[in-house]
């Protein structure tokens, strides 16, 4: 079962949270975190909804740590609901995304090994998302 520290903000707090995280896919989560942070030097991170979350002007991606059965990253349009949401179009030839709404999708990977085998596609998905913000 994943265990978390209380809500906090800032990259140091993300590092602290991950240091204490008991999750079967912790290595994959840490690898995906590094990949996202490496996409653009303007990307920062904080704890949002008790999980690592990434932002430019607003939050755009947040890990879903529960249930701890896989690696999940929610791609979204911010920390608060917006009235002017629009549909996003993401090229996903490997079928890694599920779309609960037109402005929010869930990237799901079974393991760190699956992340490694789909790394280019995952980076492409996140880049496309950022470009449409």
PDB file of C-alpha atoms in Angstrom:
ATOM      1  CA  UNK A   1       0.000   0.000   0.000  1.00  0.00           C
ATOM      2  CA  UNK A   2       1.325   3.449  -0.876  1.00  0.00           C
ATOM      3  CA  UNK A   3       2.015   5.706   2.069  1.00  0.00           C
ATOM      4  CA  UNK A   4       2.302   9.457   1.794  1.00  0.00           C
ATOM      5  CA  UNK A   5       3.378  12.396   3.886  1.00  0.00           C
ATOM      6  CA  UNK A   6       0.934  15.260   4.452  1.00  0.00           C
ATOM      7  CA  UNK A   7       0.292  17.756   1.658  1.00  0.00           C
ATOM      8  CA  UNK A   8       3.150  20.116   0.922  1.00  0.00           C
ATOM      9  CA  UNK A   9       4.483  22.190  -1.952  1.00  0.00           C
ATOM     10  CA  UNK A  10       7.739  22.451  -3.885  1.00  0.00           C
ATOM     11  CA  UNK A  11      10.225  20.140  -5.545  1.00  0.00           C
ATOM     12  CA  UNK A  12      11.965  19.356  -2.248  1.00  0.00           C
ATOM     13  CA  UNK A  13       8.674  18.133  -0.849  1.00  0.00           C
ATOM     14  CA  UNK A  14       8.165  15.918  -3.912  1.00  0.00           C
ATOM     15  CA  UNK A  15      11.590  14.407  -3.312  1.00  0.00           C
ATOM     16  CA  UNK A  16      10.698  13.835   0.335  1.00  0.00           C
ATOM     17  CA  UNK A  17       7.347  12.274  -0.570  1.00  0.00           C
ATOM     18  CA  UNK A  18       8.972   9.916  -3.056  1.00  0.00           C
ATOM     19  CA  UNK A  19      11.670   8.975  -0.549  1.00  0.00           C
ATOM     20  CA  UNK A  20       8.972   7.675   1.805  1.00  0.00           C
ATOM     21  CA  UNK A  21       6.635   6.299  -0.874  1.00  0.00           C
ATOM     22  CA  UNK A  22       5.848   2.605  -0.533  1.00  0.00           C
ATOM     23  CA  UNK A  23       4.545   1.780  -4.011  1.00  0.00           C
ATOM     24  CA  UNK A  24       5.180  -1.310  -6.149  1.00  0.00           C
ATOM     25  CA  UNK A  25       5.993   0.919  -9.150  1.00  0.00           C
ATOM     26  CA  UNK A  26       8.127   3.515  -7.373  1.00  0.00           C
ATOM     27  CA  UNK A  27      11.046   3.118  -9.818  1.00  0.00           C
ATOM     28  CA  UNK A  28       8.749   3.750 -12.786  1.00  0.00           C
ATOM     29  CA  UNK A  29       7.170   6.756 -11.081  1.00  0.00           C
ATOM     30  CA  UNK A  30      10.603   8.240 -10.393  1.00  0.00           C
ATOM     31  CA  UNK A  31      11.700   7.591 -13.996  1.00  0.00           C
ATOM     32  CA  UNK A  32       8.564   9.214 -15.439  1.00  0.00           C
ATOM     33  CA  UNK A  33       9.061  12.176 -13.091  1.00  0.00           C
ATOM     34  CA  UNK A  34      12.609  12.656 -14.393  1.00  0.00           C
ATOM     35  CA  UNK A  35      11.445  12.392 -18.005  1.00  0.00           C
ATOM     36  CA  UNK A  36       8.758  15.047 -17.525  1.00  0.00           C
ATOM     37  CA  UNK A  37      11.094  17.431 -15.707  1.00  0.00           C
ATOM     38  CA  UNK A  38      13.605  16.967 -18.520  1.00  0.00           C
ATOM     39  CA  UNK A  39      11.139  18.047 -21.220  1.00  0.00           C
ATOM     40  CA  UNK A  40      11.277  21.771 -20.476  1.00  0.00           C
ATOM     41  CA  UNK A  41      13.343  23.661 -17.902  1.00  0.00           C
ATOM     42  CA  UNK A  42      10.288  25.814 -17.087  1.00  0.00           C
ATOM     43  CA  UNK A  43       8.414  22.806 -15.654  1.00  0.00           C
ATOM     44  CA  UNK A  44       8.187  22.851 -11.871  1.00  0.00           C
ATOM     45  CA  UNK A  45       6.638  20.378  -9.499  1.00  0.00           C
ATOM     46  CA  UNK A  46       4.722  20.367  -6.246  1.00  0.00           C
ATOM     47  CA  UNK A  47       2.449  18.118  -4.244  1.00  0.00           C
ATOM     48  CA  UNK A  48      -1.158  18.416  -5.420  1.00  0.00           C
ATOM     49  CA  UNK A  49      -3.899  15.996  -4.433  1.00  0.00           C
ATOM     50  CA  UNK A  50      -1.342  14.095  -2.314  1.00  0.00           C
ATOM     51  CA  UNK A  51       0.814  13.257  -5.341  1.00  0.00           C
ATOM     52  CA  UNK A  52       3.586  14.780  -7.458  1.00  0.00           C
ATOM     53  CA  UNK A  53       2.137  17.320  -9.875  1.00  0.00           C
ATOM     54  CA  UNK A  54       3.794  19.262 -12.704  1.00  0.00           C
ATOM     55  CA  UNK A  55       3.118  22.818 -13.816  1.00  0.00           C
ATOM     56  CA  UNK A  56       4.051  25.541 -16.216  1.00  0.00           C
ATOM     57  CA  UNK A  57       1.608  28.424 -15.713  1.00  0.00           C
ATOM     58  CA  UNK A  58      -0.809  25.987 -14.044  1.00  0.00           C
ATOM     59  CA  UNK A  59      -0.733  22.307 -13.154  1.00  0.00           C
ATOM     60  CA  UNK A  60      -0.971  20.097 -16.240  1.00  0.00           C
ATOM     61  CA  UNK A  61      -0.074  16.594 -15.057  1.00  0.00           C
ATOM     62  CA  UNK A  62      -0.453  14.783 -11.748  1.00  0.00           C
ATOM     63  CA  UNK A  63       0.430  11.244 -10.734  1.00  0.00           C
ATOM     64  CA  UNK A  64      -2.381   9.037  -9.510  1.00  0.00           C
ATOM     65  CA  UNK A  65      -0.801   6.906  -6.792  1.00  0.00           C
ATOM     66  CA  UNK A  66      -3.926   5.066  -5.614  1.00  0.00           C
ATOM     67  CA  UNK A  67      -4.714   2.298  -6.150  1.00  0.00           C
ATOM     68  CA  UNK A  68      -1.040   1.328  -6.380  1.00  0.00           C
ATOM     69  CA  UNK A  69      -1.479  -1.312  -9.097  1.00  0.00           C
ATOM     70  CA  UNK A  70       0.224   0.567 -11.968  1.00  0.00           C
ATOM     71  CA  UNK A  71       1.823   3.855 -13.021  1.00  0.00           C
ATOM     72  CA  UNK A  72      -0.784   6.491 -13.829  1.00  0.00           C
ATOM     73  CA  UNK A  73      -0.390  10.098 -14.875  1.00  0.00           C
ATOM     74  CA  UNK A  74      -3.436  12.342 -15.233  1.00  0.00           C
ATOM     75  CA  UNK A  75      -3.018  14.994 -17.930  1.00  0.00           C
ATOM     76  CA  UNK A  76      -5.359  17.887 -17.161  1.00  0.00           C
ATOM     77  CA  UNK A  77      -5.849  21.624 -17.565  1.00  0.00           C
ATOM     78  CA  UNK A  78      -5.164  22.886 -14.077  1.00  0.00           C
ATOM     79  CA  UNK A  79      -5.846  22.675 -10.399  1.00  0.00           C
ATOM     80  CA  UNK A  80      -9.326  24.189 -10.700  1.00  0.00           C
ATOM     81  CA  UNK A  81     -12.191  23.481 -13.070  1.00  0.00           C
ATOM     82  CA  UNK A  82     -12.428  25.849 -16.011  1.00  0.00           C
ATOM     83  CA  UNK A  83     -15.624  26.911 -17.730  1.00  0.00           C
ATOM     84  CA  UNK A  84     -13.958  27.334 -21.122  1.00  0.00           C
ATOM     85  CA  UNK A  85     -12.583  23.831 -21.549  1.00  0.00           C
ATOM     86  CA  UNK A  86     -11.851  22.572 -25.014  1.00  0.00           C
ATOM     87  CA  UNK A  87     -11.125  19.173 -26.455  1.00  0.00           C
ATOM     88  CA  UNK A  88      -7.507  18.091 -26.770  1.00  0.00           C
ATOM     89  CA  UNK A  89      -6.215  16.018 -29.670  1.00  0.00           C
ATOM     90  CA  UNK A  90      -3.314  13.715 -28.829  1.00  0.00           C
ATOM     91  CA  UNK A  91      -1.725  11.244 -31.231  1.00  0.00           C
ATOM     92  CA  UNK A  92      -1.644   7.965 -29.274  1.00  0.00           C
ATOM     93  CA  UNK A  93      -0.808   5.126 -31.689  1.00  0.00           C
ATOM     94  CA  UNK A  94       0.188   2.795 -28.842  1.00  0.00           C
ATOM     95  CA  UNK A  95      -3.153   3.204 -27.035  1.00  0.00           C
ATOM     96  CA  UNK A  96      -1.725   4.380 -23.714  1.00  0.00           C
ATOM     97  CA  UNK A  97      -4.468   6.932 -22.943  1.00  0.00           C
ATOM     98  CA  UNK A  98      -8.004   6.752 -21.563  1.00  0.00           C
ATOM     99  CA  UNK A  99     -10.204   9.857 -21.868  1.00  0.00           C
ATOM    100  CA  UNK A 100     -12.658  10.423 -18.969  1.00  0.00           C
ATOM    101  CA  UNK A 101     -13.330  13.921 -20.405  1.00  0.00           C
ATOM    102  CA  UNK A 102     -12.359  15.854 -23.540  1.00  0.00           C
ATOM    103  CA  UNK A 103      -9.894  17.987 -21.562  1.00  0.00           C
ATOM    104  CA  UNK A 104      -8.426  15.250 -19.336  1.00  0.00           C
ATOM    105  CA  UNK A 105      -6.797  11.909 -20.035  1.00  0.00           C
ATOM    106  CA  UNK A 106      -5.089   9.171 -18.056  1.00  0.00           C
ATOM    107  CA  UNK A 107      -1.796   7.639 -19.134  1.00  0.00           C
ATOM    108  CA  UNK A 108      -1.499   4.129 -17.708  1.00  0.00           C
ATOM    109  CA  UNK A 109       1.576   1.913 -17.719  1.00  0.00           C
ATOM    110  CA  UNK A 110       1.771  -1.504 -16.087  1.00  0.00           C
ATOM    111  CA  UNK A 111       5.393  -1.213 -14.970  1.00  0.00           C
ATOM    112  CA  UNK A 112       8.744   0.540 -15.279  1.00  0.00           C
ATOM    113  CA  UNK A 113       9.547  -1.949 -18.038  1.00  0.00           C
ATOM    114  CA  UNK A 114       6.476  -0.880 -19.997  1.00  0.00           C
ATOM    115  CA  UNK A 115       7.488   2.753 -19.507  1.00  0.00           C
ATOM    116  CA  UNK A 116      10.937   1.941 -20.897  1.00  0.00           C
ATOM    117  CA  UNK A 117       9.454   0.223 -23.952  1.00  0.00           C
ATOM    118  CA  UNK A 118       7.057   3.139 -24.616  1.00  0.00           C
ATOM    119  CA  UNK A 119       9.310   5.999 -23.481  1.00  0.00           C
ATOM    120  CA  UNK A 120       9.314   7.829 -26.818  1.00  0.00           C
ATOM    121  CA  UNK A 121       5.519   7.582 -27.102  1.00  0.00           C
ATOM    122  CA  UNK A 122       5.036   8.792 -23.507  1.00  0.00           C
ATOM    123  CA  UNK A 123       7.308  11.783 -24.078  1.00  0.00           C
ATOM    124  CA  UNK A 124       5.447  12.545 -27.299  1.00  0.00           C
ATOM    125  CA  UNK A 125       2.106  12.460 -25.498  1.00  0.00           C
ATOM    126  CA  UNK A 126       3.277  14.828 -22.750  1.00  0.00           C
ATOM    127  CA  UNK A 127       4.860  17.180 -25.311  1.00  0.00           C
ATOM    128  CA  UNK A 128       1.604  17.266 -27.300  1.00  0.00           C
ATOM    129  CA  UNK A 129      -0.369  17.987 -24.130  1.00  0.00           C
ATOM    130  CA  UNK A 130       1.900  20.875 -23.149  1.00  0.00           C
ATOM    131  CA  UNK A 131       1.723  22.324 -26.669  1.00  0.00           C
ATOM    132  CA  UNK A 132      -2.085  22.512 -26.424  1.00  0.00           C
ATOM    133  CA  UNK A 133      -2.281  24.192 -23.028  1.00  0.00           C
TER     134      UNK A 133
END
